[in-house]
């Protein structure tokens, strides 16, 4: 029986990868390097800042790496303010989750201040419990540690959860924790996600196959409550009828 839904943040709740791509391109350029979209998708998307910086800027010491990451996130805050919007169908799916009394968790490689900033911007400040920040653990995605931590805090088995992810690192982490995973094609093609092992690949949460797919986990089939898609700009965090 399905007892919980676990969401990634970047590329899953919202499409913010374009902003991160813009920032990382500028960072690499400033350091005499050039990256393209394909390099970003394969080597940076979904990974923790510390891991990226350590791999591509190994000459920096720990303090410099930390400041590097802080500066990068400060740029993200400025660029993302007012731009973040929920993926289509997200609020309807969250209503379905509420009606079915499922637990709801978030697992992200984003630093905690960034994650909380994004959730507030989306009108989801209080929607997820627990919020697992992979960077606060010994190993971040693609290691499965963060998803295993979520399972422990939810007090459920892997077979009782479903994960929503978009990046190769996140999918590897979720499947490494033995959790069935639905892939979002916001950053990678459906064929690529299916090849990596997701059970279903969807463009967004309006896909008509999604609720039927969730029903395969033993959850009763219920119609999604009729409501209009809400935008982050028009919904206050205190007014979202999710939790």
mmCIF file of C-alpha atoms in Angstrom:
data_model
loop_
_atom_site.group_PDB
_atom_site.id
_atom_site.type_symbol
_atom_site.label_atom_id
_atom_site.label_comp_id
_atom_site.label_asym_id
_atom_site.label_seq_id
_atom_site.Cartn_x
_atom_site.Cartn_y
_atom_site.Cartn_z
ATOM 1 C CA UNK A 1 0.000 0.000 0.000
ATOM 2 C CA UNK A 2 1.317 3.403 -0.953
ATOM 3 C CA UNK A 3 1.916 5.507 2.170
ATOM 4 C CA UNK A 4 4.123 8.389 1.033
ATOM 5 C CA UNK A 5 5.196 10.499 -1.918
ATOM 6 C CA UNK A 6 8.738 11.870 -1.910
ATOM 7 C CA UNK A 7 9.632 14.766 -4.174
ATOM 8 C CA UNK A 8 12.850 16.214 -5.467
ATOM 9 C CA UNK A 9 12.867 20.015 -5.787
ATOM 10 C CA UNK A 10 14.817 21.409 -8.747
ATOM 11 C CA UNK A 11 13.312 20.194 -12.008
ATOM 12 C CA UNK A 12 10.507 18.356 -10.222
ATOM 13 C CA UNK A 13 8.392 20.853 -8.294
ATOM 14 C CA UNK A 14 9.568 23.681 -10.537
ATOM 15 C CA UNK A 15 11.791 24.152 -13.561
ATOM 16 C CA UNK A 16 14.774 26.056 -12.253
ATOM 17 C CA UNK A 17 17.531 24.256 -14.135
ATOM 18 C CA UNK A 18 17.634 26.980 -16.800
ATOM 19 C CA UNK A 19 18.653 29.447 -14.096
ATOM 20 C CA UNK A 20 21.312 27.105 -12.727
ATOM 21 C CA UNK A 21 22.599 26.481 -16.258
ATOM 22 C CA UNK A 22 22.977 30.212 -16.823
ATOM 23 C CA UNK A 23 24.882 30.620 -13.553
ATOM 24 C CA UNK A 24 27.206 27.655 -14.054
ATOM 25 C CA UNK A 25 28.023 28.686 -17.613
ATOM 26 C CA UNK A 26 29.113 32.085 -16.328
ATOM 27 C CA UNK A 27 31.092 30.540 -13.471
ATOM 28 C CA UNK A 28 33.006 28.232 -15.795
ATOM 29 C CA UNK A 29 33.560 31.037 -18.300
ATOM 30 C CA UNK A 30 34.968 33.268 -15.559
ATOM 31 C CA UNK A 31 37.458 30.512 -14.802
ATOM 32 C CA UNK A 32 38.548 30.079 -18.417
ATOM 33 C CA UNK A 33 36.339 27.065 -19.139
ATOM 34 C CA UNK A 34 33.323 26.543 -21.361
ATOM 35 C CA UNK A 35 30.404 24.153 -20.899
ATOM 36 C CA UNK A 36 27.382 23.447 -23.065
ATOM 37 C CA UNK A 37 23.861 22.285 -22.246
ATOM 38 C CA UNK A 38 24.729 18.607 -22.698
ATOM 39 C CA UNK A 39 27.658 18.854 -20.278
ATOM 40 C CA UNK A 40 25.426 20.542 -17.714
ATOM 41 C CA UNK A 41 22.735 17.875 -18.017
ATOM 42 C CA UNK A 42 25.154 14.979 -17.644
ATOM 43 C CA UNK A 43 27.614 16.331 -15.097
ATOM 44 C CA UNK A 44 26.024 19.126 -13.061
ATOM 45 C CA UNK A 45 22.225 18.912 -13.060
ATOM 46 C CA UNK A 46 20.894 17.516 -9.790
ATOM 47 C CA UNK A 47 24.269 17.383 -8.037
ATOM 48 C CA UNK A 48 25.279 19.123 -4.829
ATOM 49 C CA UNK A 49 27.288 22.346 -5.170
ATOM 50 C CA UNK A 50 30.133 21.055 -2.972
ATOM 51 C CA UNK A 51 30.602 17.968 -5.149
ATOM 52 C CA UNK A 52 30.589 20.000 -8.372
ATOM 53 C CA UNK A 53 33.053 22.555 -7.033
ATOM 54 C CA UNK A 54 35.386 19.894 -5.618
ATOM 55 C CA UNK A 55 35.480 18.057 -8.947
ATOM 56 C CA UNK A 56 35.966 20.969 -11.321
ATOM 57 C CA UNK A 57 37.781 23.449 -9.079
ATOM 58 C CA UNK A 58 40.009 21.136 -7.010
ATOM 59 C CA UNK A 59 42.547 23.881 -6.304
ATOM 60 C CA UNK A 60 40.123 25.538 -3.863
ATOM 61 C CA UNK A 61 40.396 24.734 -0.173
ATOM 62 C CA UNK A 62 37.381 23.894 1.993
ATOM 63 C CA UNK A 63 36.708 27.492 3.026
ATOM 64 C CA UNK A 64 36.983 28.706 -0.564
ATOM 65 C CA UNK A 65 34.647 25.967 -1.785
ATOM 66 C CA UNK A 66 32.100 26.956 0.844
ATOM 67 C CA UNK A 67 32.268 30.618 -0.154
ATOM 68 C CA UNK A 68 32.080 29.626 -3.824
ATOM 69 C CA UNK A 69 28.820 27.790 -3.133
ATOM 70 C CA UNK A 70 27.437 30.657 -1.057
ATOM 71 C CA UNK A 71 28.157 33.136 -3.855
ATOM 72 C CA UNK A 72 26.546 30.869 -6.426
ATOM 73 C CA UNK A 73 23.354 30.534 -4.375
ATOM 74 C CA UNK A 74 23.207 34.309 -3.805
ATOM 75 C CA UNK A 75 23.163 34.780 -7.577
ATOM 76 C CA UNK A 76 20.414 32.162 -7.820
ATOM 77 C CA UNK A 77 18.251 34.009 -5.273
ATOM 78 C CA UNK A 78 18.487 37.202 -7.323
ATOM 79 C CA UNK A 79 17.716 35.539 -10.651
ATOM 80 C CA UNK A 80 14.985 33.216 -9.359
ATOM 81 C CA UNK A 81 12.973 35.777 -7.389
ATOM 82 C CA UNK A 82 9.624 36.129 -9.129
ATOM 83 C CA UNK A 83 10.462 33.532 -11.793
ATOM 84 C CA UNK A 84 9.713 30.240 -10.050
ATOM 85 C CA UNK A 85 6.429 28.596 -10.984
ATOM 86 C CA UNK A 86 5.071 25.171 -10.019
ATOM 87 C CA UNK A 87 5.113 22.454 -12.633
ATOM 88 C CA UNK A 88 1.673 22.104 -14.278
ATOM 89 C CA UNK A 89 -0.633 19.826 -12.314
ATOM 90 C CA UNK A 90 1.446 19.950 -9.124
ATOM 91 C CA UNK A 91 -1.252 21.401 -6.876
ATOM 92 C CA UNK A 92 -3.855 18.952 -8.166
ATOM 93 C CA UNK A 93 -1.503 16.069 -7.385
ATOM 94 C CA UNK A 94 -0.847 17.448 -3.896
ATOM 95 C CA UNK A 95 -4.613 17.649 -3.350
ATOM 96 C CA UNK A 96 -4.880 13.995 -4.423
ATOM 97 C CA UNK A 97 -2.124 13.108 -1.960
ATOM 98 C CA UNK A 98 -3.964 14.957 0.810
ATOM 99 C CA UNK A 99 -7.281 13.234 0.012
ATOM 100 C CA UNK A 100 -5.556 9.845 0.113
ATOM 101 C CA UNK A 101 -3.855 10.725 3.430
ATOM 102 C CA UNK A 102 -0.357 10.037 2.139
ATOM 103 C CA UNK A 103 2.710 11.425 3.839
ATOM 104 C CA UNK A 104 4.714 13.961 1.871
ATOM 105 C CA UNK A 105 8.491 14.429 1.983
ATOM 106 C CA UNK A 106 11.133 16.397 0.123
ATOM 107 C CA UNK A 107 14.666 15.204 -0.640
ATOM 108 C CA UNK A 108 16.979 17.689 -2.310
ATOM 109 C CA UNK A 109 20.633 18.422 -2.972
ATOM 110 C CA UNK A 110 19.875 22.136 -2.692
ATOM 111 C CA UNK A 111 21.258 23.922 0.393
ATOM 112 C CA UNK A 112 18.612 24.439 3.080
ATOM 113 C CA UNK A 113 18.308 28.241 2.596
ATOM 114 C CA UNK A 114 17.811 27.715 -1.144
ATOM 115 C CA UNK A 115 15.267 24.942 -0.635
ATOM 116 C CA UNK A 116 13.235 26.996 1.851
ATOM 117 C CA UNK A 117 13.413 30.041 -0.440
ATOM 118 C CA UNK A 118 12.082 28.013 -3.373
ATOM 119 C CA UNK A 119 9.307 26.349 -1.367
ATOM 120 C CA UNK A 120 8.128 29.715 -0.072
ATOM 121 C CA UNK A 121 8.186 31.165 -3.593
ATOM 122 C CA UNK A 122 6.039 28.250 -4.772
ATOM 123 C CA UNK A 123 3.529 28.613 -1.934
ATOM 124 C CA UNK A 124 4.667 25.339 -0.356
ATOM 125 C CA UNK A 125 6.501 26.525 2.739
ATOM 126 C CA UNK A 126 4.693 24.085 5.054
ATOM 127 C CA UNK A 127 3.833 21.299 2.619
ATOM 128 C CA UNK A 128 6.651 18.810 3.247
ATOM 129 C CA UNK A 129 7.633 16.938 6.387
ATOM 130 C CA UNK A 130 10.342 15.815 6.502
ATOM 131 C CA UNK A 131 12.604 17.970 4.367
ATOM 132 C CA UNK A 132 15.845 16.048 3.889
ATOM 133 C CA UNK A 133 18.806 18.159 2.778
ATOM 134 C CA UNK A 134 21.310 15.769 1.237
ATOM 135 C CA UNK A 135 24.187 18.159 1.833
ATOM 136 C CA UNK A 136 23.628 17.869 5.581
ATOM 137 C CA UNK A 137 24.405 14.142 5.387
ATOM 138 C CA UNK A 138 27.794 12.479 4.832
ATOM 139 C CA UNK A 139 26.877 11.705 1.202
ATOM 140 C CA UNK A 140 24.523 13.547 -1.171
ATOM 141 C CA UNK A 141 22.762 12.300 -4.305
ATOM 142 C CA UNK A 142 23.544 10.184 -6.307
ATOM 143 C CA UNK A 143 24.215 8.235 -3.113
ATOM 144 C CA UNK A 144 20.924 6.781 -1.766
ATOM 145 C CA UNK A 145 21.612 7.958 1.797
ATOM 146 C CA UNK A 146 19.213 10.922 1.629
ATOM 147 C CA UNK A 147 16.313 8.782 0.424
ATOM 148 C CA UNK A 148 17.005 6.145 3.048
ATOM 149 C CA UNK A 149 16.972 8.915 5.640
ATOM 150 C CA UNK A 150 13.565 10.026 4.344
ATOM 151 C CA UNK A 151 12.220 6.485 4.674
ATOM 152 C CA UNK A 152 13.445 6.266 8.266
ATOM 153 C CA UNK A 153 11.876 9.589 9.176
ATOM 154 C CA UNK A 154 8.619 8.633 7.467
ATOM 155 C CA UNK A 155 8.749 5.246 9.242
ATOM 156 C CA UNK A 156 7.874 3.339 6.086
ATOM 157 C CA UNK A 157 9.423 0.739 3.790
ATOM 158 C CA UNK A 158 10.801 1.552 0.352
ATOM 159 C CA UNK A 159 7.947 -0.364 -1.284
ATOM 160 C CA UNK A 160 5.441 1.954 0.436
ATOM 161 C CA UNK A 161 6.766 5.114 -1.218
ATOM 162 C CA UNK A 162 7.048 6.641 -4.661
ATOM 163 C CA UNK A 163 9.681 9.192 -5.666
ATOM 164 C CA UNK A 164 9.366 11.983 -8.228
ATOM 165 C CA UNK A 165 12.745 12.921 -9.738
ATOM 166 C CA UNK A 166 14.166 14.493 -12.887
ATOM 167 C CA UNK A 167 17.958 14.182 -12.782
ATOM 168 C CA UNK A 168 20.210 11.155 -13.303
ATOM 169 C CA UNK A 169 21.787 11.743 -9.884
ATOM 170 C CA UNK A 170 18.405 11.841 -8.170
ATOM 171 C CA UNK A 171 17.062 8.812 -9.995
ATOM 172 C CA UNK A 172 20.181 6.829 -9.127
ATOM 173 C CA UNK A 173 19.780 7.827 -5.483
ATOM 174 C CA UNK A 174 16.097 6.906 -5.300
ATOM 175 C CA UNK A 175 16.503 3.580 -7.078
ATOM 176 C CA UNK A 176 19.567 2.877 -4.952
ATOM 177 C CA UNK A 177 17.231 3.094 -1.965
ATOM 178 C CA UNK A 178 14.894 0.639 -3.757
ATOM 179 C CA UNK A 179 12.078 3.197 -4.070
ATOM 180 C CA UNK A 180 9.901 3.092 -7.222
ATOM 181 C CA UNK A 181 10.532 6.304 -9.137
ATOM 182 C CA UNK A 182 8.559 8.442 -11.584
ATOM 183 C CA UNK A 183 10.730 10.560 -13.870
ATOM 184 C CA UNK A 184 9.988 14.143 -14.932
ATOM 185 C CA UNK A 185 11.249 15.057 -18.410
ATOM 186 C CA UNK A 186 12.059 18.649 -17.476
ATOM 187 C CA UNK A 187 15.799 18.140 -17.943
ATOM 188 C CA UNK A 188 16.174 14.801 -19.743
ATOM 189 C CA UNK A 189 14.239 12.873 -22.389
ATOM 190 C CA UNK A 190 11.710 10.195 -21.534
ATOM 191 C CA UNK A 191 13.893 7.592 -23.249
ATOM 192 C CA UNK A 192 16.871 8.596 -21.111
ATOM 193 C CA UNK A 193 14.862 8.433 -17.880
ATOM 194 C CA UNK A 194 13.307 5.066 -18.737
ATOM 195 C CA UNK A 195 16.753 3.714 -19.572
ATOM 196 C CA UNK A 196 17.882 4.752 -16.098
ATOM 197 C CA UNK A 197 15.094 2.701 -14.519
ATOM 198 C CA UNK A 198 12.107 4.943 -13.786
ATOM 199 C CA UNK A 199 8.755 3.172 -13.908
ATOM 200 C CA UNK A 200 7.049 6.063 -15.723
ATOM 201 C CA UNK A 201 8.321 9.183 -17.498
ATOM 202 C CA UNK A 202 6.024 12.219 -17.658
ATOM 203 C CA UNK A 203 6.357 15.802 -18.881
ATOM 204 C CA UNK A 204 4.459 17.186 -15.889
ATOM 205 C CA UNK A 205 1.803 16.221 -13.348
ATOM 206 C CA UNK A 206 -1.116 16.655 -15.764
ATOM 207 C CA UNK A 207 -0.211 13.381 -17.490
ATOM 208 C CA UNK A 208 -3.352 11.243 -17.529
ATOM 209 C CA UNK A 209 -1.367 8.070 -16.831
ATOM 210 C CA UNK A 210 -0.063 9.252 -13.476
ATOM 211 C CA UNK A 211 -2.964 8.424 -11.141
ATOM 212 C CA UNK A 212 -3.465 5.066 -12.837
ATOM 213 C CA UNK A 213 0.233 4.374 -12.319
ATOM 214 C CA UNK A 214 0.028 5.319 -8.641
ATOM 215 C CA UNK A 215 -2.918 2.946 -8.350
ATOM 216 C CA UNK A 216 -0.535 0.100 -9.157
ATOM 217 C CA UNK A 217 0.958 0.617 -5.703
ATOM 218 C CA UNK A 218 -2.349 -0.398 -4.120
ATOM 219 C CA UNK A 219 -3.701 3.095 -3.573
ATOM 220 C CA UNK A 220 -7.463 3.560 -4.200
ATOM 221 C CA UNK A 221 -8.262 5.333 -7.440
ATOM 222 C CA UNK A 222 -9.826 8.696 -6.633
ATOM 223 C CA UNK A 223 -10.604 11.579 -8.933
ATOM 224 C CA UNK A 224 -8.453 14.635 -8.421
ATOM 225 C CA UNK A 225 -10.492 17.396 -6.740
ATOM 226 C CA UNK A 226 -11.557 19.934 -9.328
ATOM 227 C CA UNK A 227 -9.547 23.109 -8.916
ATOM 228 C CA UNK A 228 -7.829 25.635 -11.098
ATOM 229 C CA UNK A 229 -4.069 25.468 -11.542
ATOM 230 C CA UNK A 230 -2.540 27.964 -9.153
ATOM 231 C CA UNK A 231 0.495 30.076 -9.878
ATOM 232 C CA UNK A 232 3.156 30.840 -7.308
ATOM 233 C CA UNK A 233 2.674 34.538 -7.909
ATOM 234 C CA UNK A 234 -0.972 34.512 -6.902
ATOM 235 C CA UNK A 235 -0.950 32.013 -4.039
ATOM 236 C CA UNK A 236 0.227 32.922 -0.558
ATOM 237 C CA UNK A 237 1.925 30.129 1.389
ATOM 238 C CA UNK A 238 -0.744 30.471 4.086
ATOM 239 C CA UNK A 239 -3.560 29.948 1.602
ATOM 240 C CA UNK A 240 -2.473 26.752 -0.126
ATOM 241 C CA UNK A 241 -5.055 24.120 0.939
ATOM 242 C CA UNK A 242 -2.584 21.241 1.081
ATOM 243 C CA UNK A 243 -1.516 20.917 4.689
#
